[in-house]
mmCIF file of C-alpha atoms in Angstrom:
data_model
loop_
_atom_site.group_PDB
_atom_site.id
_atom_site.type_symbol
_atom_site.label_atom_id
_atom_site.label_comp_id
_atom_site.label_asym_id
_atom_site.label_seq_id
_atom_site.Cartn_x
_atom_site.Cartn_y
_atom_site.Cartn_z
ATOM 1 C CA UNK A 1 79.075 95.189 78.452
ATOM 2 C CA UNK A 2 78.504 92.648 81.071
ATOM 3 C CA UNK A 3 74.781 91.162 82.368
ATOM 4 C CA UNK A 4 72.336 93.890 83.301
ATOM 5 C CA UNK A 5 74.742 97.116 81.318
ATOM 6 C CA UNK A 6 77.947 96.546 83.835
ATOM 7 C CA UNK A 7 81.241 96.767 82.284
ATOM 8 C CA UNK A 8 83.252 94.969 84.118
ATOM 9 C CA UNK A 9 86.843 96.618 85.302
ATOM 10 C CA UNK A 10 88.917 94.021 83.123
ATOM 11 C CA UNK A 11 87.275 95.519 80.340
ATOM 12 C CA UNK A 12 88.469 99.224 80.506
ATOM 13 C CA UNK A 13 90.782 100.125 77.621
ATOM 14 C CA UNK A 14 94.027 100.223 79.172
ATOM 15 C CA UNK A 15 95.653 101.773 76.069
ATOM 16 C CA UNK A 16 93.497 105.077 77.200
ATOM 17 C CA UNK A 17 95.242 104.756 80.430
ATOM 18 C CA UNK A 18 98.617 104.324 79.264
ATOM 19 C CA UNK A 19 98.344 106.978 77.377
ATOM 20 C CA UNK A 20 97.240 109.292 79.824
ATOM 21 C CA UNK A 21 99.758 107.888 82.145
ATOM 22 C CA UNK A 22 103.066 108.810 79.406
ATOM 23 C CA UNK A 23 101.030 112.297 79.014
ATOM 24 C CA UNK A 24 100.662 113.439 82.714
ATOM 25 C CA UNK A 25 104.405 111.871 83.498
ATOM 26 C CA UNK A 26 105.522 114.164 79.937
ATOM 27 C CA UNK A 27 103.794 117.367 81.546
ATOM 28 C CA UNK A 28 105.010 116.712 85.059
ATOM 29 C CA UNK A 29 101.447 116.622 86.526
ATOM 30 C CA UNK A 30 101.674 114.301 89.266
ATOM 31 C CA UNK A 31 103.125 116.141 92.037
ATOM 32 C CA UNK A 32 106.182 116.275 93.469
ATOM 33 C CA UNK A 33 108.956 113.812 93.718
ATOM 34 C CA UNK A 34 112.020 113.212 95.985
ATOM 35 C CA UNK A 35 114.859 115.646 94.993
ATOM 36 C CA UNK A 36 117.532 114.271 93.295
ATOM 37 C CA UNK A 37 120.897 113.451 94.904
ATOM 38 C CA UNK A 38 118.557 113.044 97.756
ATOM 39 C CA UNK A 39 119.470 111.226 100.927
ATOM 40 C CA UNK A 40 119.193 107.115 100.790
ATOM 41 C CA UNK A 41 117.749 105.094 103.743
ATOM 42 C CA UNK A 42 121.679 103.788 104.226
ATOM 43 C CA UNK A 43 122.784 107.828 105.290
ATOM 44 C CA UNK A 44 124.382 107.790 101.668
ATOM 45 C CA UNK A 45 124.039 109.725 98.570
ATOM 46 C CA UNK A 46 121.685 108.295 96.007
ATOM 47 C CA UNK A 47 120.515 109.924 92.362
ATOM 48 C CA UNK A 48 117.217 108.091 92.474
ATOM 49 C CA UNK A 49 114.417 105.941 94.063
ATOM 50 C CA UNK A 50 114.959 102.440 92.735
ATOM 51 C CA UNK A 51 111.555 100.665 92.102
ATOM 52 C CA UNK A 52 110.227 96.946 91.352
ATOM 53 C CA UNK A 53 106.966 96.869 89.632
ATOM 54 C CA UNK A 54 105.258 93.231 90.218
ATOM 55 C CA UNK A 55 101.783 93.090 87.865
ATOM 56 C CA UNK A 56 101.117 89.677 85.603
ATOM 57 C CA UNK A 57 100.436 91.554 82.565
ATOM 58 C CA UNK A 58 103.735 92.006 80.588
ATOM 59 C CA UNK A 59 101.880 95.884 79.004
ATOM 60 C CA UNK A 60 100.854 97.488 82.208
ATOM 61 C CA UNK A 61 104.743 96.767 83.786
ATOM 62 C CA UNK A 62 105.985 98.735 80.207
ATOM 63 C CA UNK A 63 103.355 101.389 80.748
ATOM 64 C CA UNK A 64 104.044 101.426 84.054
ATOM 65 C CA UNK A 65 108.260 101.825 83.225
ATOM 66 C CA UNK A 66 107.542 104.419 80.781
ATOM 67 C CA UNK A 67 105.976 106.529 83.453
ATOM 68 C CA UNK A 68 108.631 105.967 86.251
ATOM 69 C CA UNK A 69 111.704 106.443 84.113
ATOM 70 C CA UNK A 70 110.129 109.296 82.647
ATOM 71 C CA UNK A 71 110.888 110.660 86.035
ATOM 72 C CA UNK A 72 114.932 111.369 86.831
ATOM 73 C CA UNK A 73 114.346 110.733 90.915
ATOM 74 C CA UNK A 74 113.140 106.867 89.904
ATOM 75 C CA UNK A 75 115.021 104.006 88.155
ATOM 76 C CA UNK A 76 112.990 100.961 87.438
ATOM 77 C CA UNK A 77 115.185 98.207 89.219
ATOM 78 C CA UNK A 78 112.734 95.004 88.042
ATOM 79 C CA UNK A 79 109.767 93.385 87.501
ATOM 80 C CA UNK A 80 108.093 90.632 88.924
ATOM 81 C CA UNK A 81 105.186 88.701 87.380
ATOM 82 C CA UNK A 82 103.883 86.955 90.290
ATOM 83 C CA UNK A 83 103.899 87.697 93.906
ATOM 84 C CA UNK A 84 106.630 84.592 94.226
ATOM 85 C CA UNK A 85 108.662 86.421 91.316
ATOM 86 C CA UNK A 86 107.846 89.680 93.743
ATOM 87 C CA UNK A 87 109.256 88.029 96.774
ATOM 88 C CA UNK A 88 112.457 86.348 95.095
ATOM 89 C CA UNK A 89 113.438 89.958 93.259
ATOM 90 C CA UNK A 90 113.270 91.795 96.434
ATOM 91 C CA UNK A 91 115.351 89.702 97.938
ATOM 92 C CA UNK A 92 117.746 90.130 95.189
ATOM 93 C CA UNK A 93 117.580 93.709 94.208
ATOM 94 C CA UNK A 94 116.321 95.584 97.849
ATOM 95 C CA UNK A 95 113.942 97.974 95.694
ATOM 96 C CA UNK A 96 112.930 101.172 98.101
ATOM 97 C CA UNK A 97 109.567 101.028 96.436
ATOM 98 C CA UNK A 98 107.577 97.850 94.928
ATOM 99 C CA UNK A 99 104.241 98.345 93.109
ATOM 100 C CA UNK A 100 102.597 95.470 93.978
ATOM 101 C CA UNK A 101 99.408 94.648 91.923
ATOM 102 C CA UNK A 102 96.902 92.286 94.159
ATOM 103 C CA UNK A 103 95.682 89.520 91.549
ATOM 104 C CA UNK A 104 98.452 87.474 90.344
ATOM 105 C CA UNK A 105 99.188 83.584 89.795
ATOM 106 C CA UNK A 106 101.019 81.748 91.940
ATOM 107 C CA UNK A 107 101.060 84.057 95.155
ATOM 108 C CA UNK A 108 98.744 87.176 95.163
ATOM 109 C CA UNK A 109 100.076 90.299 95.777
ATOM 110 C CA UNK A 110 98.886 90.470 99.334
ATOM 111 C CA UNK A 111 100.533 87.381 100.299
ATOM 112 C CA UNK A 112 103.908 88.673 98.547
ATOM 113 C CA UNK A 113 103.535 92.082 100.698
ATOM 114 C CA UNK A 114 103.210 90.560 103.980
ATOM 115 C CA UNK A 115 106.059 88.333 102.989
ATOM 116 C CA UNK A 116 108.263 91.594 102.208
ATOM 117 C CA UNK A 117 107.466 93.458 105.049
ATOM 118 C CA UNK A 118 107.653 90.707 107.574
ATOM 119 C CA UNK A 119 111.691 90.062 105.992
ATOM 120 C CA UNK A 120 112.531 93.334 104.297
ATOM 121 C CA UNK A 121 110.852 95.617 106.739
ATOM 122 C CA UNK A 122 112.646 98.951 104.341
ATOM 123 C CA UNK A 123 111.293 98.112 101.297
ATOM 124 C CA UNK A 124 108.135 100.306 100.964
ATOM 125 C CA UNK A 125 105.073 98.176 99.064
ATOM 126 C CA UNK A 126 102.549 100.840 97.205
ATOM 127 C CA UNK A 127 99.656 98.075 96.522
ATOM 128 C CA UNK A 128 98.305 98.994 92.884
ATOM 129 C CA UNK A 129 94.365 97.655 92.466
ATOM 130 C CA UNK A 130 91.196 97.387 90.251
ATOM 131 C CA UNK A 131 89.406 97.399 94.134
ATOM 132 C CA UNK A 132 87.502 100.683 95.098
ATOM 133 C CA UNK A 133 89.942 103.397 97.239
ATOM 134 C CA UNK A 134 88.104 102.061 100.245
ATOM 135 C CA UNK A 135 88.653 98.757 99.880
ATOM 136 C CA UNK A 136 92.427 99.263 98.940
ATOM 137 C CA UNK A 137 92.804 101.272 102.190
ATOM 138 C CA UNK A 138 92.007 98.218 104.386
ATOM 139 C CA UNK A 139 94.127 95.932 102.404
ATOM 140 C CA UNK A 140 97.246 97.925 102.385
ATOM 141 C CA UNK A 141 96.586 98.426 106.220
ATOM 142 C CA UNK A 142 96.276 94.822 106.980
ATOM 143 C CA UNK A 143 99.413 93.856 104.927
ATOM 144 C CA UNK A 144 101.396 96.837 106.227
ATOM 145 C CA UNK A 145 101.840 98.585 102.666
ATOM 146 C CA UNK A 146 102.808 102.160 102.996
ATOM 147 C CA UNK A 147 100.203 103.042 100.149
ATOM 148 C CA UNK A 148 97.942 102.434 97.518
ATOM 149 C CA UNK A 149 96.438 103.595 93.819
ATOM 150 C CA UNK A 150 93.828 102.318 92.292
ATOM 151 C CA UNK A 151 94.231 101.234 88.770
ATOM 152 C CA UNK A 152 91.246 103.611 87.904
ATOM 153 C CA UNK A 153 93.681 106.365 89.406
ATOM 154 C CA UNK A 154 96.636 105.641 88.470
ATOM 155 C CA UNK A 155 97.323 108.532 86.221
ATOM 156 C CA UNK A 156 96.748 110.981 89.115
ATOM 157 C CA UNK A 157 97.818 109.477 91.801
ATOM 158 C CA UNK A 158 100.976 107.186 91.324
ATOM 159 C CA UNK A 159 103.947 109.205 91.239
ATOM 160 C CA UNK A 160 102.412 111.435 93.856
ATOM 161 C CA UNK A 161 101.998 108.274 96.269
ATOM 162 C CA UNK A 162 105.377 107.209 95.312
ATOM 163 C CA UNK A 163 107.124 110.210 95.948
ATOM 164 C CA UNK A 164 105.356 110.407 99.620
ATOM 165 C CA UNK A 165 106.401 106.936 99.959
ATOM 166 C CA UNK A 166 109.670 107.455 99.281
ATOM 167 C CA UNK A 167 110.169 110.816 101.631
ATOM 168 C CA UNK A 168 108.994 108.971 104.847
#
């Protein structure tokens, strides 16, 4: 507990949420996903969404993983623990989707989205935040992202997001 009975969002235990996350990725609860052998942005066939996920902390990337290649329409392509690192793997790897978290050393996520969209303008950026939903909205608008999910929702809404991402 913070001053005045606030717990501050750093302070959540994240191994709830991981485990939550492996559970509802287990069950299939999280919506529905590209089909596989599904159509690639190059007019070619393609077994599966290939994803960066860019976050600073080394557990919520693995949590993160576990989710996505949980799933047989994503393969995890990288990680990135900076928005530089973000920027320099893109270039390298053309992800269709990066998970972009927002606070990061050297470059913040933000930064590291415009960057992508401005130069890679097909690789899809899903910004992943502690801000509120409304909040997240404006900054994935202003940088262009085709999405967001909260960190407080990430159990419900991320492979949902990604898979609308990935259809458009």
């Amino acid at each position: 507990m913070g001053e005045r009975g606030f717990v501050h969002p750093l302070t959540c235990d994240w191994t709830l949420v991981c485990l939550e996350l492996k559970l509802r990725a287990t069950v299939h609860l999280c919506g529905s996903l590209p089909p596989r052998n599904s159509w690639g942005r190059s007019g070619t066939p393609m077994d599966f969404v290939e994803v960066l996920i860019a976050d600073d902390h080394d557990w919520f990337r693995r949590a993160i993983r576990t989710v996505i290649e949980s799933e047989a329409a994503y393969r995890v392509c990288g990680e990135a623990r900076d928005g530089i690192d973000a920027v320099d793997k893109v270039r390298q790897l053309h992800p269709d989707i990066v998970l972009m978290d927002i606070n990061m050393p050297r470059m913040d996520g933000l930064q590291a989205t415009e960057i992508i969209r401005r130069e890679i303008p097909n690789c899809n950026v899903i910004i992943v935040t502690q801000n509120e939903a409304t909040i997240a909205r404006e900054q994935a608008r202003i940088v262009d992202a085709k999405g967001f999910v909260t960190k407080s929702g990430l159990t419900r809404d991320l492979l949902p997001t990604m898979g609308r991402v990935a259809m458009e």
